[in-house]
Amino acid sequence: MQGATSIGSHIPAAVVYPLGRSVLTRRETEVLHLMAEGITTKAIADRLGVTFKTAACHRGRILQKLGVDSTVSAVRWAIRQGIVQP
């Protein structure tokens, strides 16, 4: 499929908290992994085959869901949760 990107098996289907409540979708988790690698929103968009606006929307939703105001804070959260490796 053109524009499709394979999602690695190391990325969970979703980040889930107790009681089965999903915090981040699989795509948001994938974007968070890319953010943790220091990849810009533009490069994330290119890598995922989506528009810049879509990638920025994913990034914004991640920050909102985690209750943080920066990429650094989101990555710190992901490290503490064991979602990404430092």
PDB file of N, CA and C in Angstrom:
ATOM      1  N   MET A   1       0.841  -1.164   0.000  1.00  0.00           N
ATOM      2  CA  MET A   1       0.000   0.000   0.000  1.00  0.00           C
ATOM      3  C   MET A   1       0.894   1.237   0.000  1.00  0.00           C
ATOM      4  N   GLN A   2       0.666   2.152  -0.912  1.00  0.00           N
ATOM      5  CA  GLN A   2       1.486   3.338  -1.027  1.00  0.00           C
ATOM      6  C   GLN A   2       1.216   4.274   0.147  1.00  0.00           C
ATOM      7  N   GLY A   3       2.265   4.829   0.725  1.00  0.00           N
ATOM      8  CA  GLY A   3       2.131   5.748   1.842  1.00  0.00           C
ATOM      9  C   GLY A   3       2.006   5.059   3.186  1.00  0.00           C
ATOM     10  N   ALA A   4       1.889   3.739   3.182  1.00  0.00           N
ATOM     11  CA  ALA A   4       1.748   3.011   4.440  1.00  0.00           C
ATOM     12  C   ALA A   4       3.116   2.825   5.081  1.00  0.00           C
ATOM     13  N   THR A   5       3.121   2.817   6.376  1.00  0.00           N
ATOM     14  CA  THR A   5       4.343   2.612   7.119  1.00  0.00           C
ATOM     15  C   THR A   5       4.162   1.433   8.045  1.00  0.00           C
ATOM     16  N   SER A   6       5.123   0.554   8.053  1.00  0.00           N
ATOM     17  CA  SER A   6       5.073  -0.595   8.947  1.00  0.00           C
ATOM     18  C   SER A   6       5.375  -0.142  10.364  1.00  0.00           C
ATOM     19  N   ILE A   7       4.557  -0.582  11.290  1.00  0.00           N
ATOM     20  CA  ILE A   7       4.769  -0.248  12.687  1.00  0.00           C
ATOM     21  C   ILE A   7       5.495  -1.413  13.325  1.00  0.00           C
ATOM     22  N   GLY A   8       6.615  -1.117  13.951  1.00  0.00           N
ATOM     23  CA  GLY A   8       7.427  -2.163  14.553  1.00  0.00           C
ATOM     24  C   GLY A   8       6.704  -2.920  15.645  1.00  0.00           C
ATOM     25  N   SER A   9       7.084  -4.164  15.826  1.00  0.00           N
ATOM     26  CA  SER A   9       6.456  -5.001  16.839  1.00  0.00           C
ATOM     27  C   SER A   9       6.815  -4.542  18.246  1.00  0.00           C
ATOM     28  N   HIS A  10       7.842  -3.692  18.386  1.00  0.00           N
ATOM     29  CA  HIS A  10       8.227  -3.191  19.701  1.00  0.00           C
ATOM     30  C   HIS A  10       7.280  -2.110  20.203  1.00  0.00           C
ATOM     31  N   ILE A  11       6.375  -1.643  19.353  1.00  0.00           N
ATOM     32  CA  ILE A  11       5.423  -0.613  19.750  1.00  0.00           C
ATOM     33  C   ILE A  11       4.116  -1.288  20.126  1.00  0.00           C
ATOM     34  N   PRO A  12       3.659  -1.087  21.367  1.00  0.00           N
ATOM     35  CA  PRO A  12       2.418  -1.737  21.784  1.00  0.00           C
ATOM     36  C   PRO A  12       1.220  -1.223  21.006  1.00  0.00           C
ATOM     37  N   ALA A  13       0.153  -2.004  20.989  1.00  0.00           N
ATOM     38  CA  ALA A  13      -1.066  -1.605  20.284  1.00  0.00           C
ATOM     39  C   ALA A  13      -1.604  -0.306  20.852  1.00  0.00           C
ATOM     40  N   ALA A  14      -1.461  -0.100  22.119  1.00  0.00           N
ATOM     41  CA  ALA A  14      -1.849   1.143  22.778  1.00  0.00           C
ATOM     42  C   ALA A  14      -1.209   1.139  24.151  1.00  0.00           C
ATOM     43  N   VAL A  15      -1.040   2.318  24.698  1.00  0.00           N
ATOM     44  CA  VAL A  15      -0.554   2.406  26.063  1.00  0.00           C
ATOM     45  C   VAL A  15      -1.781   2.345  26.946  1.00  0.00           C
ATOM     46  N   VAL A  16      -1.856   1.316  27.792  1.00  0.00           N
ATOM     47  CA  VAL A  16      -3.058   1.078  28.582  1.00  0.00           C
ATOM     48  C   VAL A  16      -2.727   1.153  30.064  1.00  0.00           C
ATOM     49  N   TYR A  17      -3.597   1.790  30.789  1.00  0.00           N
ATOM     50  CA  TYR A  17      -3.490   1.866  32.239  1.00  0.00           C
ATOM     51  C   TYR A  17      -4.429   0.872  32.883  1.00  0.00           C
ATOM     52  N   PRO A  18      -4.322   0.685  34.194  1.00  0.00           N
ATOM     53  CA  PRO A  18      -5.232  -0.228  34.889  1.00  0.00           C
ATOM     54  C   PRO A  18      -6.685   0.066  34.532  1.00  0.00           C
ATOM     55  N   LEU A  19      -7.511  -0.933  34.626  1.00  0.00           N
ATOM     56  CA  LEU A  19      -8.923  -0.882  34.247  1.00  0.00           C
ATOM     57  C   LEU A  19      -9.092  -0.829  32.739  1.00  0.00           C
ATOM     58  N   GLY A  20      -8.005  -1.061  31.989  1.00  0.00           N
ATOM     59  CA  GLY A  20      -8.097  -1.154  30.540  1.00  0.00           C
ATOM     60  C   GLY A  20      -8.272   0.170  29.824  1.00  0.00           C
ATOM     61  N   ARG A  21      -8.095   1.281  30.520  1.00  0.00           N
ATOM     62  CA  ARG A  21      -8.275   2.587  29.902  1.00  0.00           C
ATOM     63  C   ARG A  21      -7.056   2.913  29.042  1.00  0.00           C
ATOM     64  N   SER A  22      -7.287   3.123  27.771  1.00  0.00           N
ATOM     65  CA  SER A  22      -6.201   3.433  26.852  1.00  0.00           C
ATOM     66  C   SER A  22      -5.832   4.909  26.967  1.00  0.00           C
ATOM     67  N   VAL A  23      -4.548   5.174  27.137  1.00  0.00           N
ATOM     68  CA  VAL A  23      -4.080   6.549  27.223  1.00  0.00           C
ATOM     69  C   VAL A  23      -3.662   7.044  25.844  1.00  0.00           C
ATOM     70  N   LEU A  24      -2.827   6.281  25.178  1.00  0.00           N
ATOM     71  CA  LEU A  24      -2.360   6.646  23.845  1.00  0.00           C
ATOM     72  C   LEU A  24      -2.710   5.544  22.859  1.00  0.00           C
ATOM     73  N   THR A  25      -3.110   5.961  21.667  1.00  0.00           N
ATOM     74  CA  THR A  25      -3.368   4.990  20.609  1.00  0.00           C
ATOM     75  C   THR A  25      -2.039   4.433  20.107  1.00  0.00           C
ATOM     76  N   ARG A  26      -2.124   3.400  19.291  1.00  0.00           N
ATOM     77  CA  ARG A  26      -0.909   2.822  18.705  1.00  0.00           C
ATOM     78  C   ARG A  26      -0.155   3.874  17.888  1.00  0.00           C
ATOM     79  N   ARG A  27      -0.867   4.659  17.117  1.00  0.00           N
ATOM     80  CA  ARG A  27      -0.219   5.682  16.294  1.00  0.00           C
ATOM     81  C   ARG A  27       0.427   6.753  17.172  1.00  0.00           C
ATOM     82  N   GLU A  28      -0.276   7.168  18.222  1.00  0.00           N
ATOM     83  CA  GLU A  28       0.302   8.157  19.129  1.00  0.00           C
ATOM     84  C   GLU A  28       1.550   7.597  19.807  1.00  0.00           C
ATOM     85  N   THR A  29       1.515   6.325  20.149  1.00  0.00           N
ATOM     86  CA  THR A  29       2.681   5.684  20.755  1.00  0.00           C
ATOM     87  C   THR A  29       3.843   5.660  19.767  1.00  0.00           C
ATOM     88  N   GLU A  30       3.538   5.383  18.513  1.00  0.00           N
ATOM     89  CA  GLU A  30       4.574   5.397  17.475  1.00  0.00           C
ATOM     90  C   GLU A  30       5.175   6.798  17.342  1.00  0.00           C
ATOM     91  N   VAL A  31       4.316   7.813  17.320  1.00  0.00           N
ATOM     92  CA  VAL A  31       4.793   9.194  17.225  1.00  0.00           C
ATOM     93  C   VAL A  31       5.641   9.543  18.448  1.00  0.00           C
ATOM     94  N   LEU A  32       5.223   9.102  19.623  1.00  0.00           N
ATOM     95  CA  LEU A  32       5.993   9.362  20.842  1.00  0.00           C
ATOM     96  C   LEU A  32       7.383   8.732  20.750  1.00  0.00           C
ATOM     97  N   HIS A  33       7.479   7.538  20.196  1.00  0.00           N
ATOM     98  CA  HIS A  33       8.790   6.899  19.992  1.00  0.00           C
ATOM     99  C   HIS A  33       9.654   7.761  19.073  1.00  0.00           C
ATOM    100  N   LEU A  34       9.071   8.275  18.018  1.00  0.00           N
ATOM    101  CA  LEU A  34       9.829   9.114  17.086  1.00  0.00           C
ATOM    102  C   LEU A  34      10.237  10.428  17.747  1.00  0.00           C
ATOM    103  N   MET A  35       9.339  11.002  18.544  1.00  0.00           N
ATOM    104  CA  MET A  35       9.671  12.214  19.294  1.00  0.00           C
ATOM    105  C   MET A  35      10.858  11.949  20.217  1.00  0.00           C
ATOM    106  N   ALA A  36      10.868  10.774  20.844  1.00  0.00           N
ATOM    107  CA  ALA A  36      11.951  10.409  21.765  1.00  0.00           C
ATOM    108  C   ALA A  36      13.286  10.279  21.036  1.00  0.00           C
ATOM    109  N   GLU A  37      13.235   9.973  19.746  1.00  0.00           N
ATOM    110  CA  GLU A  37      14.455   9.886  18.938  1.00  0.00           C
ATOM    111  C   GLU A  37      14.938  11.265  18.500  1.00  0.00           C
ATOM    112  N   GLY A  38      14.171  12.304  18.833  1.00  0.00           N
ATOM    113  CA  GLY A  38      14.550  13.664  18.474  1.00  0.00           C
ATOM    114  C   GLY A  38      14.134  14.061  17.071  1.00  0.00           C
ATOM    115  N   ILE A  39      13.226  13.312  16.487  1.00  0.00           N
ATOM    116  CA  ILE A  39      12.783  13.574  15.122  1.00  0.00           C
ATOM    117  C   ILE A  39      11.769  14.717  15.127  1.00  0.00           C
ATOM    118  N   THR A  40      11.928  15.649  14.208  1.00  0.00           N
ATOM    119  CA  THR A  40      11.030  16.801  14.130  1.00  0.00           C
ATOM    120  C   THR A  40       9.645  16.387  13.643  1.00  0.00           C
ATOM    121  N   THR A  41       8.681  17.261  13.889  1.00  0.00           N
ATOM    122  CA  THR A  41       7.313  16.990  13.447  1.00  0.00           C
ATOM    123  C   THR A  41       7.262  16.825  11.934  1.00  0.00           C
ATOM    124  N   LYS A  42       8.010  17.639  11.205  1.00  0.00           N
ATOM    125  CA  LYS A  42       8.049  17.534   9.742  1.00  0.00           C
ATOM    126  C   LYS A  42       8.606  16.177   9.321  1.00  0.00           C
ATOM    127  N   ALA A  43       9.693  15.756   9.956  1.00  0.00           N
ATOM    128  CA  ALA A  43      10.294  14.460   9.621  1.00  0.00           C
ATOM    129  C   ALA A  43       9.378  13.304  10.017  1.00  0.00           C
ATOM    130  N   ILE A  44       8.652  13.454  11.124  1.00  0.00           N
ATOM    131  CA  ILE A  44       7.674  12.435  11.522  1.00  0.00           C
ATOM    132  C   ILE A  44       6.602  12.317  10.449  1.00  0.00           C
ATOM    133  N   ALA A  45       6.114  13.453   9.974  1.00  0.00           N
ATOM    134  CA  ALA A  45       5.097  13.450   8.919  1.00  0.00           C
ATOM    135  C   ALA A  45       5.615  12.733   7.679  1.00  0.00           C
ATOM    136  N   ASP A  46       6.824  13.062   7.272  1.00  0.00           N
ATOM    137  CA  ASP A  46       7.418  12.425   6.093  1.00  0.00           C
ATOM    138  C   ASP A  46       7.568  10.918   6.295  1.00  0.00           C
ATOM    139  N   ARG A  47       8.054  10.520   7.458  1.00  0.00           N
ATOM    140  CA  ARG A  47       8.283   9.103   7.738  1.00  0.00           C
ATOM    141  C   ARG A  47       6.974   8.313   7.761  1.00  0.00           C
ATOM    142  N   LEU A  48       5.915   8.921   8.306  1.00  0.00           N
ATOM    143  CA  LEU A  48       4.631   8.220   8.418  1.00  0.00           C
ATOM    144  C   LEU A  48       3.755   8.374   7.180  1.00  0.00           C
ATOM    145  N   GLY A  49       4.174   9.233   6.263  1.00  0.00           N
ATOM    146  CA  GLY A  49       3.393   9.440   5.047  1.00  0.00           C
ATOM    147  C   GLY A  49       2.108  10.208   5.294  1.00  0.00           C
ATOM    148  N   VAL A  50       2.166  11.154   6.245  1.00  0.00           N
ATOM    149  CA  VAL A  50       1.003  11.985   6.556  1.00  0.00           C
ATOM    150  C   VAL A  50       1.401  13.442   6.393  1.00  0.00           C
ATOM    151  N   THR A  51       0.425  14.322   6.475  1.00  0.00           N
ATOM    152  CA  THR A  51       0.731  15.743   6.361  1.00  0.00           C
ATOM    153  C   THR A  51       1.361  16.247   7.654  1.00  0.00           C
ATOM    154  N   PHE A  52       2.017  17.388   7.549  1.00  0.00           N
ATOM    155  CA  PHE A  52       2.589  18.027   8.734  1.00  0.00           C
ATOM    156  C   PHE A  52       1.497  18.291   9.754  1.00  0.00           C
ATOM    157  N   LYS A  53       0.347  18.748   9.273  1.00  0.00           N
ATOM    158  CA  LYS A  53      -0.771  19.065  10.169  1.00  0.00           C
ATOM    159  C   LYS A  53      -1.220  17.831  10.957  1.00  0.00           C
ATOM    160  N   THR A  54      -1.278  16.678  10.297  1.00  0.00           N
ATOM    161  CA  THR A  54      -1.674  15.439  10.975  1.00  0.00           C
ATOM    162  C   THR A  54      -0.644  15.050  12.030  1.00  0.00           C
ATOM    163  N   ALA A  55       0.634  15.136  11.686  1.00  0.00           N
ATOM    164  CA  ALA A  55       1.690  14.801  12.652  1.00  0.00           C
ATOM    165  C   ALA A  55       1.647  15.762  13.838  1.00  0.00           C
ATOM    166  N   ALA A  56       1.434  17.034  13.562  1.00  0.00           N
ATOM    167  CA  ALA A  56       1.343  18.025  14.636  1.00  0.00           C
ATOM    168  C   ALA A  56       0.131  17.755  15.524  1.00  0.00           C
ATOM    169  N   CYS A  57      -0.951  17.304  14.918  1.00  0.00           N
ATOM    170  CA  CYS A  57      -2.158  16.955  15.674  1.00  0.00           C
ATOM    171  C   CYS A  57      -1.872  15.780  16.604  1.00  0.00           C
ATOM    172  N   HIS A  58      -1.191  14.756  16.098  1.00  0.00           N
ATOM    173  CA  HIS A  58      -0.818  13.607  16.936  1.00  0.00           C
ATOM    174  C   HIS A  58       0.039  14.082  18.113  1.00  0.00           C
ATOM    175  N   ARG A  59       1.015  14.909  17.814  1.00  0.00           N
ATOM    176  CA  ARG A  59       1.907  15.427  18.850  1.00  0.00           C
ATOM    177  C   ARG A  59       1.112  16.206  19.893  1.00  0.00           C
ATOM    178  N   GLY A  60       0.215  17.061  19.439  1.00  0.00           N
ATOM    179  CA  GLY A  60      -0.607  17.852  20.351  1.00  0.00           C
ATOM    180  C   GLY A  60      -1.496  16.996  21.236  1.00  0.00           C
ATOM    181  N   ARG A  61      -2.071  15.956  20.650  1.00  0.00           N
ATOM    182  CA  ARG A  61      -2.924  15.051  21.438  1.00  0.00           C
ATOM    183  C   ARG A  61      -2.111  14.297  22.485  1.00  0.00           C
ATOM    184  N   ILE A  62      -0.907  13.910  22.118  1.00  0.00           N
ATOM    185  CA  ILE A  62      -0.032  13.225  23.081  1.00  0.00           C
ATOM    186  C   ILE A  62       0.220  14.135  24.283  1.00  0.00           C
ATOM    187  N   LEU A  63       0.626  15.368  24.009  1.00  0.00           N
ATOM    188  CA  LEU A  63       0.908  16.307  25.093  1.00  0.00           C
ATOM    189  C   LEU A  63      -0.329  16.535  25.951  1.00  0.00           C
ATOM    190  N   GLN A  64      -1.471  16.693  25.288  1.00  0.00           N
ATOM    191  CA  GLN A  64      -2.725  16.925  26.010  1.00  0.00           C
ATOM    192  C   GLN A  64      -3.090  15.722  26.886  1.00  0.00           C
ATOM    193  N   LYS A  65      -3.042  14.536  26.320  1.00  0.00           N
ATOM    194  CA  LYS A  65      -3.408  13.327  27.070  1.00  0.00           C
ATOM    195  C   LYS A  65      -2.486  13.092  28.260  1.00  0.00           C
ATOM    196  N   LEU A  66      -1.217  13.435  28.101  1.00  0.00           N
ATOM    197  CA  LEU A  66      -0.257  13.219  29.176  1.00  0.00           C
ATOM    198  C   LEU A  66      -0.240  14.366  30.175  1.00  0.00           C
ATOM    199  N   GLY A  67      -0.901  15.464  29.824  1.00  0.00           N
ATOM    200  CA  GLY A  67      -0.949  16.615  30.721  1.00  0.00           C
ATOM    201  C   GLY A  67       0.385  17.324  30.851  1.00  0.00           C
ATOM    202  N   VAL A  68       1.133  17.349  29.752  1.00  0.00           N
ATOM    203  CA  VAL A  68       2.438  18.006  29.738  1.00  0.00           C
ATOM    204  C   VAL A  68       2.436  19.087  28.667  1.00  0.00           C
ATOM    205  N   ASP A  69       3.464  19.945  28.709  1.00  0.00           N
ATOM    206  CA  ASP A  69       3.490  21.047  27.756  1.00  0.00           C
ATOM    207  C   ASP A  69       4.712  21.068  26.849  1.00  0.00           C
ATOM    208  N   SER A  70       5.474  19.971  26.850  1.00  0.00           N
ATOM    209  CA  SER A  70       6.649  19.942  25.977  1.00  0.00           C
ATOM    210  C   SER A  70       6.989  18.513  25.568  1.00  0.00           C
ATOM    211  N   THR A  71       7.731  18.426  24.484  1.00  0.00           N
ATOM    212  CA  THR A  71       8.209  17.126  24.021  1.00  0.00           C
ATOM    213  C   THR A  71       9.104  16.479  25.072  1.00  0.00           C
ATOM    214  N   VAL A  72       9.955  17.275  25.690  1.00  0.00           N
ATOM    215  CA  VAL A  72      10.859  16.745  26.713  1.00  0.00           C
ATOM    216  C   VAL A  72      10.059  16.107  27.846  1.00  0.00           C
ATOM    217  N   SER A  73       9.004  16.776  28.295  1.00  0.00           N
ATOM    218  CA  SER A  73       8.172  16.227  29.372  1.00  0.00           C
ATOM    219  C   SER A  73       7.478  14.945  28.932  1.00  0.00           C
ATOM    220  N   ALA A  74       7.019  14.900  27.690  1.00  0.00           N
ATOM    221  CA  ALA A  74       6.359  13.696  27.175  1.00  0.00           C
ATOM    222  C   ALA A  74       7.344  12.531  27.119  1.00  0.00           C
ATOM    223  N   VAL A  75       8.563  12.798  26.684  1.00  0.00           N
ATOM    224  CA  VAL A  75       9.575  11.745  26.596  1.00  0.00           C
ATOM    225  C   VAL A  75       9.975  11.275  27.993  1.00  0.00           C
ATOM    226  N   ARG A  76      10.107  12.200  28.927  1.00  0.00           N
ATOM    227  CA  ARG A  76      10.399  11.804  30.316  1.00  0.00           C
ATOM    228  C   ARG A  76       9.310  10.881  30.847  1.00  0.00           C
ATOM    229  N   TRP A  77       8.050  11.227  30.589  1.00  0.00           N
ATOM    230  CA  TRP A  77       6.918  10.399  31.017  1.00  0.00           C
ATOM    231  C   TRP A  77       7.047   9.009  30.402  1.00  0.00           C
ATOM    232  N   ALA A  78       7.343   8.959  29.105  1.00  0.00           N
ATOM    233  CA  ALA A  78       7.449   7.676  28.404  1.00  0.00           C
ATOM    234  C   ALA A  78       8.584   6.823  28.968  1.00  0.00           C
ATOM    235  N   ILE A  79       9.678   7.450  29.341  1.00  0.00           N
ATOM    236  CA  ILE A  79      10.798   6.714  29.942  1.00  0.00           C
ATOM    237  C   ILE A  79      10.385   6.160  31.300  1.00  0.00           C
ATOM    238  N   ARG A  80       9.747   6.990  32.120  1.00  0.00           N
ATOM    239  CA  ARG A  80       9.297   6.530  33.449  1.00  0.00           C
ATOM    240  C   ARG A  80       8.306   5.379  33.351  1.00  0.00           C
ATOM    241  N   GLN A  81       7.486   5.383  32.297  1.00  0.00           N
ATOM    242  CA  GLN A  81       6.491   4.335  32.111  1.00  0.00           C
ATOM    243  C   GLN A  81       7.073   3.092  31.442  1.00  0.00           C
ATOM    244  N   GLY A  82       8.324   3.185  30.993  1.00  0.00           N
ATOM    245  CA  GLY A  82       8.954   2.049  30.321  1.00  0.00           C
ATOM    246  C   GLY A  82       8.520   1.883  28.875  1.00  0.00           C
ATOM    247  N   ILE A  83       7.955   2.933  28.302  1.00  0.00           N
ATOM    248  CA  ILE A  83       7.470   2.884  26.919  1.00  0.00           C
ATOM    249  C   ILE A  83       8.628   3.065  25.944  1.00  0.00           C
ATOM    250  N   VAL A  84       9.566   3.931  26.301  1.00  0.00           N
ATOM    251  CA  VAL A  84      10.778   4.114  25.498  1.00  0.00           C
ATOM    252  C   VAL A  84      11.983   3.929  26.406  1.00  0.00           C
ATOM    253  N   GLN A  85      13.083   3.552  25.813  1.00  0.00           N
ATOM    254  CA  GLN A  85      14.331   3.362  26.549  1.00  0.00           C
ATOM    255  C   GLN A  85      15.138   4.648  26.494  1.00  0.00           C
ATOM    256  N   PRO A  86      15.784   5.017  27.607  1.00  0.00           N
ATOM    257  CA  PRO A  86      16.602   6.250  27.607  1.00  0.00           C
ATOM    258  C   PRO A  86      17.823   6.108  26.715  1.00  0.00           C
TER     259      PRO A  86
END
